[in-house]
Every structure is written in C-alpha cells, then in structure tokens.
Tab-separated table of C-alpha atoms and ligand atoms in Angstrom:
chain	number	residue	atom	x	y	z
A	400	UNK	CA	5.988	-33.236	15.080
A	401	UNK	CA	9.171	-31.203	15.364
A	402	UNK	CA	9.937	-29.758	18.730
A	403	UNK	CA	13.693	-29.688	18.734
A	404	UNK	CA	13.891	-26.053	17.677
A	405	UNK	CA	11.151	-24.939	19.969
A	406	UNK	CA	13.581	-24.290	22.782
A	407	UNK	CA	15.844	-22.196	20.564
A	408	UNK	CA	12.870	-20.265	19.259
A	409	UNK	CA	11.538	-19.669	22.743
A	410	UNK	CA	14.963	-18.490	23.797
A	411	UNK	CA	15.157	-16.117	20.841
A	412	UNK	CA	11.692	-14.864	21.627
A	413	UNK	CA	12.519	-14.129	25.248
A	414	UNK	CA	15.859	-12.555	24.304
A	415	UNK	CA	14.284	-10.283	21.748
A	416	UNK	CA	11.534	-9.293	24.164
A	417	UNK	CA	14.111	-8.571	26.838
A	418	UNK	CA	16.097	-6.567	24.340
A	419	UNK	CA	13.348	-4.173	23.392
A	420	UNK	CA	11.495	-3.971	26.682
A	421	UNK	CA	7.806	-4.634	26.890
A	422	UNK	CA	6.905	-4.532	23.256
A	423	UNK	CA	3.471	-5.835	22.554
A	424	UNK	CA	3.672	-8.778	20.211
A	425	UNK	CA	0.939	-8.557	17.635
A	426	UNK	CA	-1.268	-11.598	17.657
A	427	UNK	CA	-3.656	-10.643	14.842
A	428	UNK	CA	-3.519	-13.647	12.574
A	429	UNK	CA	-0.170	-14.577	14.071
A	430	UNK	CA	0.918	-17.419	16.227
A	431	UNK	CA	0.353	-17.594	19.933
A	432	UNK	CA	3.168	-20.083	20.416
A	433	UNK	CA	0.717	-22.657	21.690
A	434	UNK	CA	2.061	-26.157	21.303
A	435	UNK	CA	0.401	-27.961	18.465
A	436	UNK	CA	-0.811	-31.488	18.996
A	437	UNK	CA	1.630	-34.324	18.324
A	438	UNK	CA	-0.521	-35.703	15.532
A	439	UNK	CA	-1.084	-32.389	13.876
A	440	UNK	CA	0.614	-31.731	10.539
A	441	UNK	CA	1.505	-28.055	10.467
A	442	UNK	CA	1.735	-26.229	7.139
A	443	UNK	CA	3.142	-22.729	7.416
A	444	UNK	CA	2.878	-20.380	4.446
A	445	UNK	CA	4.986	-17.286	3.829
A	446	UNK	CA	2.313	-14.836	2.702
A	447	UNK	CA	-1.241	-14.371	1.518
A	448	UNK	CA	-1.299	-15.945	-1.990
A	449	UNK	CA	0.445	-19.073	-0.691
A	450	UNK	CA	-1.884	-19.141	2.315
A	451	UNK	CA	-4.992	-19.022	0.134
A	452	UNK	CA	-3.637	-21.766	-2.140
A	453	UNK	CA	-2.979	-23.968	0.906
A	454	UNK	CA	-6.402	-23.235	2.399
A	455	UNK	CA	-7.898	-24.663	-0.771
A	456	UNK	CA	-5.678	-27.738	-0.771
A	457	UNK	CA	-5.414	-28.482	2.941
A	458	UNK	CA	-7.719	-26.160	4.902
A	459	UNK	CA	-10.108	-28.021	7.225
A	460	UNK	CA	-8.347	-31.317	6.580
A	461	UNK	CA	-8.626	-33.486	9.675
A	462	UNK	CA	-5.299	-33.372	11.518
A	463	UNK	CA	-3.832	-30.613	9.335
A	464	UNK	CA	-3.315	-26.998	10.314
A	465	UNK	CA	-2.554	-24.204	7.852
A	466	UNK	CA	-1.034	-21.042	9.252
A	467	UNK	CA	0.246	-17.914	7.602
A	468	UNK	CA	3.562	-16.511	8.734
A	469	UNK	CA	2.856	-12.870	8.198
A	470	UNK	CA	-0.499	-11.270	8.812
A	471	UNK	CA	-2.977	-11.434	5.924
A	472	UNK	CA	-2.549	-7.674	5.504
A	473	UNK	CA	1.248	-7.625	5.244
A	474	UNK	CA	1.290	-7.566	1.447
A	475	UNK	CA	4.390	-8.455	-0.550
A	476	UNK	CA	7.346	-9.720	1.424
A	477	UNK	CA	10.132	-7.839	-0.371
A	478	UNK	CA	11.549	-6.308	2.830
A	479	UNK	CA	9.906	-8.550	5.364
A	480	UNK	CA	11.821	-9.511	8.508
A	481	UNK	CA	10.897	-12.576	10.527
A	482	UNK	CA	9.311	-11.755	13.885
A	483	UNK	CA	9.894	-13.828	17.026
A	484	UNK	CA	6.386	-15.302	16.578
A	485	UNK	CA	7.277	-16.256	13.023
A	486	UNK	CA	10.356	-18.076	14.288
A	487	UNK	CA	8.297	-19.850	16.886
A	488	UNK	CA	5.884	-20.952	14.191
A	489	UNK	CA	8.642	-22.103	11.840
A	490	UNK	CA	10.213	-24.129	14.625
A	491	UNK	CA	7.040	-26.237	14.700
A	492	UNK	CA	6.290	-26.323	10.985
A	493	UNK	CA	6.331	-29.620	9.127
A	494	UNK	CA	6.463	-27.824	5.816
A	495	UNK	CA	7.000	-24.194	4.870
A	496	UNK	CA	5.289	-23.160	1.630
A	497	UNK	CA	6.899	-20.184	-0.123
A	498	UNK	CA	6.528	-18.412	-3.458
A	499	UNK	CA	10.254	-18.269	-4.273
A	500	UNK	CA	11.879	-16.164	-6.957
A	501	UNK	CA	13.322	-13.857	-4.284
A	502	UNK	CA	9.942	-12.859	-2.826
A	503	UNK	CA	10.957	-14.209	0.586
A	504	UNK	CA	14.195	-12.304	1.147
A	505	UNK	CA	14.512	-13.761	4.643
A	506	UNK	CA	14.624	-17.319	3.332
A	507	UNK	CA	18.400	-17.771	3.500
A	508	UNK	CA	18.357	-16.834	7.173
A	509	UNK	CA	15.413	-19.121	7.869
A	510	UNK	CA	17.213	-22.022	6.184
A	511	UNK	CA	20.264	-21.390	8.357
A	512	UNK	CA	18.161	-21.197	11.487
A	513	UNK	CA	16.107	-24.313	10.711
A	514	UNK	CA	18.263	-26.644	8.597
A	515	UNK	CA	15.704	-29.456	8.872
A	516	UNK	CA	12.724	-27.358	7.827
A	517	UNK	CA	11.140	-28.682	4.660
A	518	UNK	CA	10.676	-25.811	2.218
A	519	UNK	CA	8.188	-26.128	-0.599
A	520	UNK	CA	8.917	-23.515	-3.241
A	521	UNK	CA	5.698	-23.198	-5.247
A	522	UNK	CA	7.282	-21.220	-8.083
A	523	UNK	CA	10.439	-23.294	-8.377
A	524	UNK	CA	9.732	-24.604	-11.881
A	525	UNK	CA	8.774	-21.112	-13.070
A	526	UNK	CA	11.862	-19.423	-11.706
A	527	UNK	CA	14.484	-22.021	-12.533
A	528	UNK	CA	16.311	-20.591	-15.511
A	529	UNK	CA	18.695	-23.508	-15.894
A	530	UNK	CA	16.720	-26.721	-16.162
A	531	UNK	CA	18.738	-29.513	-14.594
A	532	UNK	CA	17.191	-32.326	-16.557
A	533	UNK	CA	16.202	-32.541	-20.170
A	534	UNK	CA	12.612	-33.198	-19.191
A	535	UNK	CA	12.585	-29.884	-17.372
A	536	UNK	CA	13.085	-28.198	-20.714
A	537	UNK	CA	9.477	-28.880	-21.563
A	538	UNK	CA	8.303	-27.403	-18.326
A	539	UNK	CA	10.204	-24.216	-19.039
A	540	UNK	CA	7.678	-21.753	-20.383
A	541	UNK	CA	10.198	-20.183	-22.693
A	542	UNK	CA	10.606	-16.796	-21.096
A	543	UNK	CA	12.349	-15.212	-18.184
A	544	UNK	CA	10.691	-13.004	-15.559
A	545	UNK	CA	13.897	-11.409	-14.366
A	546	UNK	CA	13.361	-9.976	-10.919
A	547	UNK	CA	9.588	-10.089	-11.107
A	548	UNK	CA	8.398	-12.708	-8.613
A	549	UNK	CA	4.667	-11.824	-8.663
A	550	UNK	CA	3.803	-14.960	-10.645
A	551	UNK	CA	0.557	-15.708	-8.736
A	552	UNK	CA	-0.888	-12.840	-10.793
A	553	UNK	CA	-0.767	-14.967	-13.935
A	554	UNK	CA	-3.523	-17.579	-14.058
A	555	UNK	CA	-1.400	-20.274	-15.780
A	556	UNK	CA	1.529	-19.615	-13.469
A	557	UNK	CA	-0.696	-19.678	-10.402
A	558	UNK	CA	-2.017	-23.035	-11.600
A	559	UNK	CA	1.562	-24.284	-11.813
A	560	UNK	CA	2.083	-23.100	-8.253
A	561	UNK	CA	-1.090	-24.781	-7.000
A	562	UNK	CA	-0.071	-28.060	-8.690
A	563	UNK	CA	3.404	-27.850	-7.168
A	564	UNK	CA	1.957	-27.243	-3.704
A	565	UNK	CA	-0.453	-30.170	-4.104
A	566	UNK	CA	2.377	-32.483	-5.143
A	567	UNK	CA	4.725	-31.211	-2.435
A	568	UNK	CA	2.176	-31.592	0.355
A	569	UNK	CA	1.299	-35.119	-0.781
A	570	UNK	CA	4.972	-36.008	-0.572
A	571	UNK	CA	5.527	-34.361	2.791
A	572	UNK	CA	2.353	-35.763	4.338
A	573	UNK	CA	1.422	-39.064	2.625
A	574	UNK	CA	-1.329	-39.696	5.181
A	575	UNK	CA	-3.467	-37.023	3.499
A	576	UNK	CA	-2.267	-37.653	-0.039
A	577	UNK	CA	-5.696	-38.569	-1.448
A	578	UNK	CA	-7.382	-35.579	0.072
A	579	UNK	CA	-4.703	-33.179	-1.158
A	580	UNK	CA	-4.846	-34.607	-4.645
A	581	UNK	CA	-8.625	-34.387	-4.954
A	582	UNK	CA	-8.799	-30.896	-3.565
A	583	UNK	CA	-5.918	-29.673	-5.737
A	584	UNK	CA	-7.764	-30.964	-8.797
A	585	UNK	CA	-11.003	-29.338	-7.705
A	586	UNK	CA	-9.290	-26.008	-7.164
A	587	UNK	CA	-7.416	-26.206	-10.477
A	588	UNK	CA	-10.689	-26.924	-12.205
A	589	UNK	CA	-12.210	-23.706	-10.869
A	590	UNK	CA	-9.164	-21.663	-11.870
A	591	UNK	CA	-9.157	-23.212	-15.324
A	592	UNK	CA	-12.814	-22.258	-15.778
A	593	UNK	CA	-12.044	-18.690	-14.829
A	594	UNK	CA	-9.171	-18.642	-17.315
A	595	UNK	CA	-11.291	-19.963	-20.184
A	596	UNK	CA	-13.872	-17.326	-19.436
A	597	UNK	CA	-11.247	-14.574	-19.124
A	598	UNK	CA	-9.607	-15.463	-22.434
A	599	UNK	CA	-12.941	-15.084	-24.178
A	600	UNK	CA	-13.839	-11.833	-22.494
A	601	UNK	CA	-10.386	-10.347	-23.009
A	602	UNK	CA	-9.755	-11.598	-26.525
A	603	UNK	CA	-9.636	-7.975	-27.630
A	604	UNK	CA	-6.769	-7.246	-25.237
A	605	UNK	CA	-4.215	-8.741	-27.596
A	606	UNK	CA	-1.660	-6.117	-28.598
A	607	UNK	CA	-3.326	-3.311	-26.646
A	608	UNK	CA	-0.971	-0.792	-25.061
A	609	UNK	CA	-1.072	-0.338	-21.321
A	610	UNK	CA	0.996	1.410	-18.661
A	611	UNK	CA	1.650	-0.249	-15.309
A	612	UNK	CA	2.223	1.197	-11.870
A	613	UNK	CA	3.007	-2.166	-10.364
A	614	UNK	CA	5.119	-4.965	-11.770
A	615	UNK	CA	2.588	-7.536	-10.549
A	616	UNK	CA	0.307	-6.469	-13.420
A	617	UNK	CA	2.939	-7.473	-15.975
A	618	UNK	CA	1.497	-10.960	-15.555
A	619	UNK	CA	-1.942	-9.789	-16.679
A	620	UNK	CA	-0.264	-8.345	-19.757
A	621	UNK	CA	1.436	-11.713	-20.254
A	622	UNK	CA	-1.790	-13.710	-19.946
A	623	UNK	CA	-3.790	-11.594	-22.400
A	624	UNK	CA	-1.060	-10.446	-24.790
A	625	UNK	CA	-1.119	-6.751	-23.923
A	626	UNK	CA	1.844	-4.565	-24.741
A	627	UNK	CA	3.501	-2.788	-21.805
A	628	UNK	CA	4.180	0.721	-23.130
A	629	UNK	CA	5.531	2.104	-19.867
A	630	UNK	CA	6.052	1.107	-16.277
A	631	UNK	CA	6.661	2.719	-12.908
A	632	UNK	CA	7.062	0.335	-10.019
A	633	UNK	CA	5.235	1.882	-7.102
A	634	UNK	CA	5.310	-1.326	-5.087
A	635	UNK	CA	7.309	0.190	-2.237
A	636	UNK	CA	6.771	3.658	-0.942
A	637	UNK	CA	9.249	5.785	-2.795
A	638	UNK	CA	9.642	9.256	-4.221
A	639	UNK	CA	8.915	9.629	-7.908
A	640	UNK	CA	11.077	12.302	-9.502
A	641	UNK	CA	9.623	15.057	-11.660
A	642	UNK	CA	11.603	13.667	-14.554
A	643	UNK	CA	10.111	10.194	-14.198
A	644	UNK	CA	6.650	11.723	-14.175
A	645	UNK	CA	7.411	13.814	-17.249
A	646	UNK	CA	8.801	10.820	-19.117
A	647	UNK	CA	5.760	8.745	-18.324
A	648	UNK	CA	3.376	11.484	-19.460
A	649	UNK	CA	5.297	11.677	-22.713
A	650	UNK	CA	5.053	7.914	-23.281
A	651	UNK	CA	1.297	7.976	-22.618
A	652	UNK	CA	0.708	10.869	-25.029
A	653	UNK	CA	3.082	9.698	-27.733
A	654	UNK	CA	1.930	6.087	-27.792
A	655	UNK	CA	-1.683	7.089	-27.126
A	656	UNK	CA	-2.008	4.739	-24.194
A	657	UNK	CA	-5.595	4.653	-22.962
A	658	UNK	CA	-5.349	2.344	-19.965
A	659	UNK	CA	-3.182	2.415	-16.884
A	660	UNK	CA	-3.236	-0.306	-14.235
A	661	UNK	CA	-2.365	0.682	-10.682
A	662	UNK	CA	-2.755	-0.477	-7.109
A	663	UNK	CA	-4.658	1.948	-4.904
A	664	UNK	CA	-2.348	1.590	-1.903
A	665	UNK	CA	0.727	2.959	-3.685
A	666	UNK	CA	-0.461	4.323	-7.002
A	667	UNK	CA	-3.290	6.713	-6.079
A	668	UNK	CA	-1.407	10.032	-6.169
A	669	UNK	CA	0.346	9.338	-9.422
A	670	UNK	CA	-2.875	7.930	-10.829
A	671	UNK	CA	-4.667	11.197	-10.100
A	672	UNK	CA	-1.870	13.114	-11.828
A	673	UNK	CA	-2.113	10.956	-14.935
A	674	UNK	CA	-5.908	11.311	-15.125
A	675	UNK	CA	-5.613	15.078	-14.807
A	676	UNK	CA	-2.849	15.456	-17.385
A	677	UNK	CA	-3.825	12.929	-20.056
A	678	UNK	CA	-6.773	11.078	-21.601
A	679	UNK	CA	-5.481	7.855	-20.085
A	680	UNK	CA	-7.839	6.221	-17.610
A	681	UNK	CA	-6.490	4.683	-14.431
A	682	UNK	CA	-7.883	1.383	-13.134
A	683	UNK	CA	-7.107	0.132	-9.662
A	684	UNK	CA	-6.610	-3.601	-9.624
A	685	UNK	CA	-5.907	-6.104	-6.888
A	686	UNK	CA	-2.420	-7.577	-6.476
A	687	UNK	CA	-4.000	-10.352	-4.380
A	688	UNK	CA	-1.498	-10.069	-1.541
A	689	UNK	CA	-3.897	-9.180	1.241
A	690	UNK	CA	-7.486	-9.835	2.219
A	691	UNK	CA	-9.878	-12.060	4.095
A	692	UNK	CA	-8.960	-15.488	5.351
A	693	UNK	CA	-11.227	-17.028	2.774
A	694	UNK	CA	-10.343	-19.847	0.393
A	695	UNK	CA	-12.285	-18.215	-2.454
A	696	UNK	CA	-10.487	-14.895	-2.249
A	697	UNK	CA	-7.877	-15.466	-4.971
A	698	UNK	CA	-10.596	-16.520	-7.429
A	699	UNK	CA	-12.832	-13.604	-6.475
A	700	UNK	CA	-9.993	-11.083	-6.622
A	701	UNK	CA	-8.827	-12.309	-10.002
A	702	UNK	CA	-12.365	-12.333	-11.342
A	703	UNK	CA	-12.772	-8.709	-10.297
A	704	UNK	CA	-9.450	-7.847	-12.002
A	705	UNK	CA	-10.717	-9.440	-15.204
A	706	UNK	CA	-13.970	-7.519	-14.971
A	707	UNK	CA	-12.088	-4.233	-14.510
A	708	UNK	CA	-9.763	-5.018	-17.384
A	709	UNK	CA	-12.724	-5.760	-19.609
A	710	UNK	CA	-14.314	-2.470	-18.595
A	711	UNK	CA	-11.047	-0.621	-19.200
A	712	UNK	CA	-10.631	-1.969	-22.708
A	713	UNK	CA	-14.280	-1.348	-23.579
A	714	UNK	CA	-14.091	2.266	-22.421
A	715	UNK	CA	-10.925	2.762	-24.429
A	716	UNK	CA	-12.711	1.556	-27.543
A	717	UNK	CA	-15.378	4.143	-26.897
A	718	UNK	CA	-12.886	7.046	-26.929
B	1367	ZN	ZN1	5.485	-6.988	-4.717
B	1368	ZN	ZN1	5.513	-16.438	-17.601
C-alpha cells in the first residue's frame, strides 16, 4: 500500500551498492525488492521470535504477507544494522512488528527514515516501567527486567506479546480482524497448554539454584521460581577473563549449584571448563532466536527446553 518511500529506498540501495562495489546482496530469506501487490497487506517482523508469532497469527492469510527483516539465522538483534534490502522491505511494510525493550537498536534510525511506518511493539506493556494510566498498573507484572529484553523466553510474557500482536494487527488491518483474532486465540490456547504442563513437570524447580550463561534463560528461572546463583552473559562473542572464570567456579562450588544453562553457540567452551572443574552439569538450551520457517517452532523449542530442564533437575536429585 505504501510506495512513497520506495524511491528513497531504491536510491539508498543503489548508492550503497555503488559505494562498496559489487557486493553480493544476500537473498536467503531476505527481500528481493519485488513490488508487492496493491491489495497485499505486508507485515514485516524484526527477528525470529516475532516472525514465528506472526506466522501463527497471520501466516497464509489471504492477502497478507509476513516477512522477516533479518534472516532466520541472525539470532538476537543487539548489534544488528539494517541492510539495504531491509530498508527496501520497510519502505513497503504496512506494519513493522518488533520485540522492543532495546532489542532492536536500529529502531530510532528506522523511525527517522520512515516516519509513517506503523510500529507494533509486542513487549511494550512488559517494558513500560511508568504506566501512563491507572489501568496500566494492573497490567504491570510487578517487576523490572532492567536491560534484559529476551522476554519471549518466558511463557507468560510471550503470551502477552502474542496477544499484543493479535490486537495490533487487527487494528492495523481491520479487513482480517476476525481471522487474526481467532488464530491468536488458537495459538494462545496451545501455549497455555504447554505452560500448564510445564508447571506440573517443573514443580520441583522452585527455589533450585542454577547458573546461567545467557541472560535469556533468566526468564526460565522467572517462570519456574529457580534461584539464579551466578550468571555470565555469553550472548555476544567476548573474552572471559581468568578472574571471571575463577569467581564463577567458586560460586558453583560454594553454593553447590548442580545445573548450568547455556547456549551451545556461545557457551560451549566455558561449559566444558565447568564440567571438567566441578560437579555441575551443563545443559544446552534453545534461546529460540533462530530456526526453521515453521509456525510450530517456538512451541517445539520451548517444549524441548522444558524437557531438558526436567532432565537437569532430575539428574541433580540423583547426585
Ligand atoms: Zn540476546
Ligand atoms: Zn517478568
């Protein structure tokens, strides 16, 4: 529907290509710049968890297209820079679905570039620390996540995000309102079932001490009442000092922590060290930021996390 920024985007694209010579533009899951049909409602999402949520709510809807800005394998967007293809895609988007909470660092620039772009911030209610209305007080879940924006890793928070996306899309695209509403409810129902099941299976997690190698897993601790005894954020590639390692080993030994949650992409080396040096067992969980273009993938990934967590706690009991 919006073509007014297409020219600007095309110009930027050609300028940036001219600037760096013949750089091959990746077209993996990206955008080929093809003009979308006039009737098409284009939903662009910022990264994988938002993409999967939108696939559930709007995927395969007649006359609706859901596209992900970054490739499904990009991961978290902490340092992500918009590519020329991204800009092209945003210039045609009818709504841009983002996580918020600082996850999309490029957002301020995007807003400047596309002042008319409708941005749907799925985590807005979760991140807003100062409720503007009194009614918002009730929505506030009574705690602050600081800089941690990985809220899709908490089942209740992800449900809040899914609801917000469903509401936002219905507003932005009233023609498909009924469809969005039904499908949002269906998806929420499945997530709720998983949560009920998880709470039963992980009832014993309450108060258990764990160490985290990724702040995303703090939301698992939140959901099941586990106590975070220590944390190293290995989200970005960075050097861990000998002192940090020593301190962590001390925490694990002193507090007798039996379970450590890590992500294999960044936490493998440190995980091996911990397993060698202590009795603590390392479990590699999924941060749900990359994977197949499959609507069921958040549910499946979270289910596998729950299974691993259950296994971790059971093995700890056996020590
Ligand atoms: Zn992250
Ligand atoms: Zn929370």
